[in-house]
Amino acid sequence: VKRYLDGSEEVLLDCQRSCIVQHGVDATNLQSSFDQGEFDLIIFNFPHHPGKGKIQKNRQLLLDFFRSAEALLPADDPLEERSRHSPLPEIRVALARGQGGTPADYPVRVWGNSWQVVEQASQAGLVLKSVEPFNYELWHELGYR
């Protein structure tokens, strides 16, 4: 909680629907804290395994997170049953520049020196929808740099 200051209210600025903000949750075992199908949007900002040079552990962290988060999204509904105004469920992960291993990363790292985020998501049955720049100004006051 210290890393995020006292700022749960600020985190909510980016929410356009009701949000649950949790800190200190095991991102690799979200089912221990939440029910299946509970979320339309799950955000994991700047995941990182402790220590330097732990690229395999960071890849595993992403894979375990994606598997855990995917289980919390609503079950597949036929698109006809989904309201036109109801958003498709999303998992968003913010990574530092170059970590992801996507063509959009800058600086571009050698594939083996990246976290291979698309590969990890794919192993969890997920597909990369988009790559967007991190909204620094929104999160700066929460301690992100």
Coordinates of N, CA and C in Angstrom, one line a residue:
V1 N 0.8 -1.2 0.0 CA 0.0 0.0 0.0 C 0.9 1.2 0.0
K2 N 2.1 1.2 0.6 CA 2.9 2.4 0.7 C 3.3 2.8 -0.7
R3 N 3.6 1.9 -1.6 CA 4.0 2.2 -3.0 C 2.9 3.0 -3.7
Y4 N 1.7 2.7 -3.4 CA 0.6 3.4 -4.0 C 0.1 4.6 -3.2
L5 N 1.0 5.0 -2.2 CA 0.6 6.1 -1.3 C -0.7 5.7 -0.6
D6 N -1.5 6.7 -0.4 CA -2.8 6.4 0.2 C -3.9 6.6 -0.9
G7 N -3.5 6.2 -2.1 CA -4.2 6.7 -3.3 C -5.3 5.8 -4.0
S8 N -6.0 5.1 -3.3 CA -7.1 4.3 -4.0 C -8.0 5.2 -4.8
E9 N -8.3 6.4 -4.2 CA -9.3 7.3 -5.0 C -8.7 7.7 -6.3
E10 N -7.3 8.0 -6.3 CA -6.7 8.4 -7.6 C -6.8 7.2 -8.6
V11 N -6.6 6.0 -8.2 CA -6.6 4.9 -9.1 C -8.0 4.8 -9.8
L12 N -9.0 5.2 -9.1 CA -10.4 5.2 -9.6 C -10.6 6.2 -10.7
L13 N -9.7 7.2 -10.8 CA -9.9 8.2 -11.9 C -10.0 7.6 -13.3
D14 N -9.3 6.5 -13.5 CA -9.3 5.9 -14.8 C -10.5 4.9 -15.0
C15 N -11.3 4.7 -14.0 CA -12.4 3.8 -14.1 C -13.6 4.5 -14.6
Q16 N -14.3 3.9 -15.6 CA -15.5 4.5 -16.1 C -16.7 3.7 -15.6
R17 N -16.4 2.6 -14.9 CA -17.5 1.9 -14.3 C -17.0 1.5 -12.9
S18 N -17.8 0.9 -12.1 CA -17.4 0.6 -10.7 C -16.1 -0.3 -10.7
C19 N -15.3 0.0 -9.7 CA -14.0 -0.7 -9.6 C -13.8 -1.2 -8.2
I20 N -13.0 -2.2 -8.2 CA -12.5 -2.7 -6.9 C -11.0 -2.6 -7.0
V21 N -10.4 -1.8 -6.1 CA -8.9 -1.6 -6.0 C -8.4 -2.4 -4.9
Q22 N -7.4 -3.3 -5.2 CA -6.8 -4.2 -4.1 C -5.3 -4.1 -4.2
H23 N -4.7 -4.1 -3.1 CA -3.2 -4.1 -3.0 C -2.8 -5.4 -2.2
G24 N -1.7 -5.9 -2.4 CA -1.2 -7.0 -1.7 C -1.9 -8.3 -2.0
V25 N -2.5 -8.4 -3.2 CA -3.1 -9.6 -3.7 C -2.1 -10.5 -4.5
D26 N -2.2 -11.8 -4.3 CA -1.3 -12.7 -5.1 C -1.8 -12.7 -6.5
A27 N -1.2 -12.0 -7.4 CA -1.6 -11.9 -8.8 C -1.6 -13.3 -9.5
T28 N -0.9 -14.2 -9.0 CA -0.8 -15.6 -9.6 C -1.8 -16.5 -9.1
N29 N -2.6 -16.0 -8.1 CA -3.7 -16.9 -7.5 C -4.9 -16.0 -7.1
L30 N -5.4 -15.3 -8.1 CA -6.5 -14.3 -7.9 C -7.8 -15.0 -7.4
Q31 N -7.9 -16.3 -7.8 CA -9.1 -17.0 -7.4 C -9.2 -17.2 -5.8
S32 N -8.1 -17.0 -5.1 CA -8.1 -17.1 -3.7 C -8.8 -15.9 -3.1
S33 N -8.9 -14.8 -3.8 CA -9.4 -13.5 -3.3 C -10.7 -13.1 -4.0
F34 N -11.0 -13.6 -5.2 CA -12.1 -13.2 -6.0 C -12.9 -14.4 -6.6
D35 N -14.1 -14.1 -7.0 CA -14.9 -15.2 -7.6 C -14.8 -15.2 -9.1
Q36 N -15.0 -16.3 -9.8 CA -14.9 -16.4 -11.2 C -16.0 -15.5 -11.8
G37 N -15.7 -14.9 -12.9 CA -16.6 -14.1 -13.7 C -17.0 -12.8 -13.0
E38 N -16.2 -12.4 -12.0 CA -16.5 -11.2 -11.3 C -16.0 -9.9 -12.0
F39 N -15.1 -9.9 -12.9 CA -14.5 -8.7 -13.5 C -14.7 -8.6 -15.0
D40 N -14.9 -7.4 -15.5 CA -14.8 -7.1 -16.9 C -13.4 -6.5 -17.3
L41 N -12.7 -6.0 -16.3 CA -11.4 -5.4 -16.5 C -10.5 -5.7 -15.4
I42 N -9.3 -6.2 -15.7 CA -8.3 -6.5 -14.7 C -7.0 -5.8 -15.1
I43 N -6.5 -5.0 -14.2 CA -5.3 -4.2 -14.5 C -4.1 -4.6 -13.6
F44 N -3.0 -4.9 -14.2 CA -1.8 -5.2 -13.4 C -0.7 -4.3 -13.9
N45 N -0.3 -3.3 -13.1 CA 0.6 -2.3 -13.4 C 2.0 -2.7 -13.0
F46 N 2.9 -2.8 -13.9 CA 4.3 -3.0 -13.7 C 4.7 -4.2 -12.8
P47 N 4.2 -5.4 -13.2 CA 4.6 -6.6 -12.5 C 6.1 -6.8 -12.5
H48 N 6.6 -7.3 -11.5 CA 8.1 -7.6 -11.5 C 8.4 -8.6 -10.4
H49 N 9.1 -9.6 -10.8 CA 9.6 -10.5 -9.8 C 10.8 -9.9 -9.1
P50 N 10.9 -10.0 -7.8 CA 12.0 -9.4 -7.0 C 13.4 -9.8 -7.6
G51 N 14.3 -8.8 -7.6 CA 15.7 -9.0 -8.0 C 15.9 -8.7 -9.5
K52 N 17.1 -8.5 -9.8 CA 17.6 -8.2 -11.2 C 17.9 -9.5 -12.0
G53 N 17.8 -9.4 -13.3 CA 18.2 -10.5 -14.1 C 17.4 -11.8 -13.9
K54 N 16.1 -11.7 -13.6 CA 15.2 -12.8 -13.4 C 14.2 -12.9 -14.5
I55 N 14.7 -12.8 -15.8 CA 13.8 -12.8 -16.9 C 12.8 -14.0 -17.0
Q56 N 13.4 -15.2 -16.7 CA 12.5 -16.4 -16.7 C 11.4 -16.3 -15.7
K57 N 11.8 -15.8 -14.5 CA 10.8 -15.6 -13.4 C 9.8 -14.6 -13.8
N58 N 10.1 -13.5 -14.5 CA 9.2 -12.5 -14.9 C 8.2 -13.1 -15.9
R59 N 8.7 -13.9 -16.8 CA 7.9 -14.5 -17.8 C 6.9 -15.5 -17.1
Q60 N 7.4 -16.2 -16.1 CA 6.5 -17.1 -15.4 C 5.5 -16.3 -14.6
L61 N 5.9 -15.2 -14.0 CA 4.9 -14.3 -13.3 C 3.8 -13.9 -14.3
L62 N 4.1 -13.4 -15.5 CA 3.1 -13.0 -16.4 C 2.2 -14.2 -16.8
L63 N 2.8 -15.3 -17.1 CA 2.0 -16.5 -17.5 C 1.0 -16.9 -16.4
D64 N 1.5 -17.0 -15.1 CA 0.7 -17.3 -14.0 C -0.4 -16.3 -13.8
F65 N -0.1 -15.0 -13.9 CA -1.1 -14.0 -13.8 C -2.1 -14.1 -14.8
F66 N -1.7 -14.2 -16.1 CA -2.7 -14.3 -17.2 C -3.7 -15.5 -17.0
R67 N -3.1 -16.7 -16.6 CA -4.0 -17.8 -16.3 C -5.0 -17.5 -15.2
S68 N -4.5 -16.9 -14.1 CA -5.3 -16.6 -13.0 C -6.3 -15.5 -13.3
A69 N -5.9 -14.5 -14.0 CA -6.9 -13.4 -14.4 C -7.9 -13.9 -15.4
E70 N -7.5 -14.7 -16.3 CA -8.5 -15.2 -17.3 C -9.7 -15.9 -16.7
A71 N -9.4 -16.6 -15.6 CA -10.4 -17.4 -14.9 C -11.4 -16.4 -14.2
L72 N -11.1 -15.2 -14.0 CA -12.0 -14.2 -13.3 C -12.8 -13.5 -14.3
L73 N -12.6 -13.6 -15.6 CA -13.4 -12.9 -16.5 C -14.7 -13.6 -16.7
P74 N -15.8 -12.9 -17.1 CA -17.1 -13.6 -17.3 C -16.9 -14.8 -18.3
A75 N -17.7 -15.8 -18.2 CA -17.7 -16.9 -19.1 C -18.0 -16.4 -20.5
D76 N -17.6 -17.1 -21.5 CA -17.9 -16.7 -22.9 C -19.4 -16.7 -23.1
D77 N -19.9 -15.5 -23.6 CA -21.3 -15.4 -23.9 C -21.3 -15.2 -25.4
P78 N -22.3 -15.8 -26.1 CA -22.5 -15.5 -27.5 C -22.7 -14.0 -27.6
L79 N -22.1 -13.4 -28.6 CA -22.1 -12.0 -28.8 C -23.6 -11.5 -28.9
E80 N -24.5 -12.3 -29.4 CA -25.9 -11.9 -29.5 C -26.5 -11.6 -28.1
E81 N -26.0 -12.3 -27.1 CA -26.5 -12.2 -25.7 C -25.9 -11.0 -25.0
R82 N -24.8 -10.5 -25.5 CA -24.1 -9.4 -24.8 C -24.7 -8.1 -25.3
S83 N -24.9 -7.2 -24.3 CA -25.5 -5.9 -24.6 C -24.6 -5.2 -25.6
R84 N -25.1 -4.4 -26.5 CA -24.3 -3.6 -27.4 C -23.4 -2.6 -26.6
H85 N -23.9 -2.3 -25.4 CA -23.1 -1.3 -24.6 C -22.2 -1.9 -23.6
S86 N -22.3 -3.2 -23.5 CA -21.4 -3.9 -22.5 C -20.1 -4.2 -23.1
P87 N -19.0 -3.8 -22.5 CA -17.7 -3.9 -23.1 C -17.2 -5.4 -23.0
L88 N -16.4 -5.8 -24.0 CA -15.8 -7.1 -23.9 C -14.8 -7.1 -22.7
P89 N -14.6 -8.2 -22.0 CA -13.7 -8.2 -20.9 C -12.3 -8.0 -21.4
E90 N -11.5 -7.4 -20.5 CA -10.1 -7.1 -20.8 C -9.2 -7.3 -19.7
I91 N -7.9 -7.7 -20.0 CA -6.8 -7.7 -19.0 C -5.8 -6.8 -19.5
R92 N -5.4 -5.8 -18.7 CA -4.4 -4.8 -19.1 C -3.2 -5.0 -18.2
V93 N -2.0 -5.0 -18.9 CA -0.7 -5.1 -18.2 C 0.1 -3.9 -18.6
A94 N 0.7 -3.2 -17.7 CA 1.6 -2.1 -18.0 C 3.0 -2.6 -17.8
L95 N 3.9 -2.5 -18.8 CA 5.3 -2.9 -18.6 C 6.2 -1.8 -18.9
A96 N 7.4 -1.8 -18.5 CA 8.4 -0.8 -18.8 C 8.8 -0.9 -20.2
R97 N 9.3 0.2 -20.8 CA 9.7 0.2 -22.2 C 10.6 -1.0 -22.5
G98 N 10.3 -1.7 -23.6 CA 11.2 -2.7 -24.1 C 10.9 -4.1 -23.5
Q99 N 10.2 -4.2 -22.4 CA 10.1 -5.4 -21.7 C 9.2 -6.4 -22.4
G100 N 8.1 -5.9 -23.1 CA 7.1 -6.8 -23.6 C 7.6 -7.7 -24.7
G101 N 8.5 -7.3 -25.6 CA 8.9 -8.1 -26.7 C 8.0 -8.0 -27.9
T102 N 7.2 -6.9 -27.9 CA 6.3 -6.7 -29.1 C 6.9 -5.8 -30.1
P103 N 6.5 -5.8 -31.4 CA 7.0 -4.9 -32.3 C 6.8 -3.4 -31.9
A104 N 5.8 -3.2 -31.1 CA 5.6 -1.8 -30.7 C 6.5 -1.3 -29.6
D105 N 7.3 -2.2 -29.0 CA 8.2 -1.8 -27.9 C 9.3 -1.0 -28.4
Y106 N 9.7 0.0 -27.6 CA 10.8 0.8 -27.9 C 11.5 1.1 -26.5
P107 N 12.8 0.8 -26.4 CA 13.6 0.2 -27.5 C 13.3 -1.3 -27.7
V108 N 13.5 -1.7 -28.9 CA 13.3 -3.1 -29.3 C 14.5 -3.9 -28.7
R109 N 14.1 -4.9 -27.9 CA 15.1 -5.8 -27.4 C 15.2 -7.1 -28.2
V110 N 16.3 -7.8 -28.1 CA 16.4 -9.1 -28.6 C 15.3 -9.9 -28.0
W111 N 14.6 -10.8 -28.8 CA 13.4 -11.5 -28.3 C 13.7 -12.3 -27.0
G112 N 14.9 -12.9 -27.0 CA 15.3 -13.7 -25.8 C 15.5 -12.8 -24.5
N113 N 15.7 -11.5 -24.7 CA 15.9 -10.6 -23.6 C 14.6 -9.9 -23.2
S114 N 13.5 -10.3 -23.7 CA 12.2 -9.7 -23.4 C 11.4 -10.6 -22.5
W115 N 10.3 -10.1 -22.0 CA 9.4 -10.9 -21.2 C 8.4 -11.7 -22.0
Q116 N 8.4 -11.5 -23.3 CA 7.6 -12.3 -24.3 C 6.1 -12.3 -23.9
V117 N 5.6 -11.1 -23.6 CA 4.2 -10.9 -23.1 C 3.2 -11.6 -24.0
V118 N 3.3 -11.5 -25.3 CA 2.3 -12.1 -26.2 C 2.3 -13.6 -26.1
E119 N 3.5 -14.2 -26.0 CA 3.6 -15.6 -25.8 C 3.0 -16.1 -24.5
Q120 N 3.3 -15.3 -23.4 CA 2.7 -15.7 -22.1 C 1.2 -15.6 -22.1
A121 N 0.7 -14.6 -22.7 CA -0.8 -14.4 -22.8 C -1.4 -15.5 -23.6
S122 N -0.7 -15.8 -24.7 CA -1.2 -16.9 -25.6 C -1.3 -18.2 -24.9
Q123 N -0.3 -18.5 -24.1 CA -0.3 -19.8 -23.4 C -1.5 -19.9 -22.4
A124 N -2.0 -18.7 -22.0 CA -3.2 -18.7 -21.1 C -4.5 -18.6 -21.9
G125 N -4.4 -18.7 -23.2 CA -5.6 -18.6 -24.1 C -6.1 -17.2 -24.4
L126 N -5.2 -16.2 -24.2 CA -5.5 -14.8 -24.5 C -4.9 -14.3 -25.8
V127 N -5.4 -13.2 -26.3 CA -4.9 -12.6 -27.5 C -4.6 -11.2 -27.3
L128 N -3.5 -10.7 -27.8 CA -3.1 -9.3 -27.7 C -4.1 -8.5 -28.5
K129 N -4.8 -7.5 -27.9 CA -5.7 -6.7 -28.6 C -5.1 -5.4 -29.1
S130 N -4.3 -4.8 -28.2 CA -3.6 -3.5 -28.6 C -2.5 -3.2 -27.7
V131 N -1.6 -2.3 -28.1 CA -0.5 -1.8 -27.4 C -0.7 -0.3 -27.3
E132 N -0.7 0.2 -26.1 CA -0.9 1.6 -25.9 C 0.1 2.2 -25.0
P133 N 0.5 3.5 -25.1 CA 1.4 4.1 -24.2 C 0.7 4.2 -22.8
F134 N 1.6 4.1 -21.8 CA 1.1 4.3 -20.4 C 0.7 5.7 -20.1
N135 N -0.4 6.0 -19.5 CA -0.8 7.3 -19.2 C 0.0 7.8 -17.9
Y136 N 1.2 8.3 -18.2 CA 2.1 8.7 -17.1 C 1.5 9.8 -16.2
E137 N 0.9 10.8 -16.8 CA 0.4 11.9 -15.9 C -0.7 11.4 -14.9
L138 N -1.5 10.5 -15.3 CA -2.6 10.0 -14.4 C -1.9 9.2 -13.3
W139 N -0.9 8.5 -13.5 CA -0.3 7.6 -12.5 C 0.9 8.2 -11.8
H140 N 1.4 9.2 -12.3 CA 2.7 9.8 -11.7 C 2.5 10.1 -10.2
E141 N 1.4 10.7 -9.8 CA 1.2 11.0 -8.4 C 1.0 9.8 -7.5
L142 N 0.9 8.6 -8.1 CA 0.8 7.4 -7.3 C 2.1 6.8 -7.1
G143 N 3.2 7.4 -7.6 CA 4.5 6.9 -7.4 C 5.2 6.2 -8.6
Y144 N 4.5 6.2 -9.7 CA 5.1 5.6 -10.9 C 6.0 6.6 -11.5
R145 N 7.1 6.1 -12.1 CA 8.0 7.0 -12.8 C 8.5 6.4 -14.1

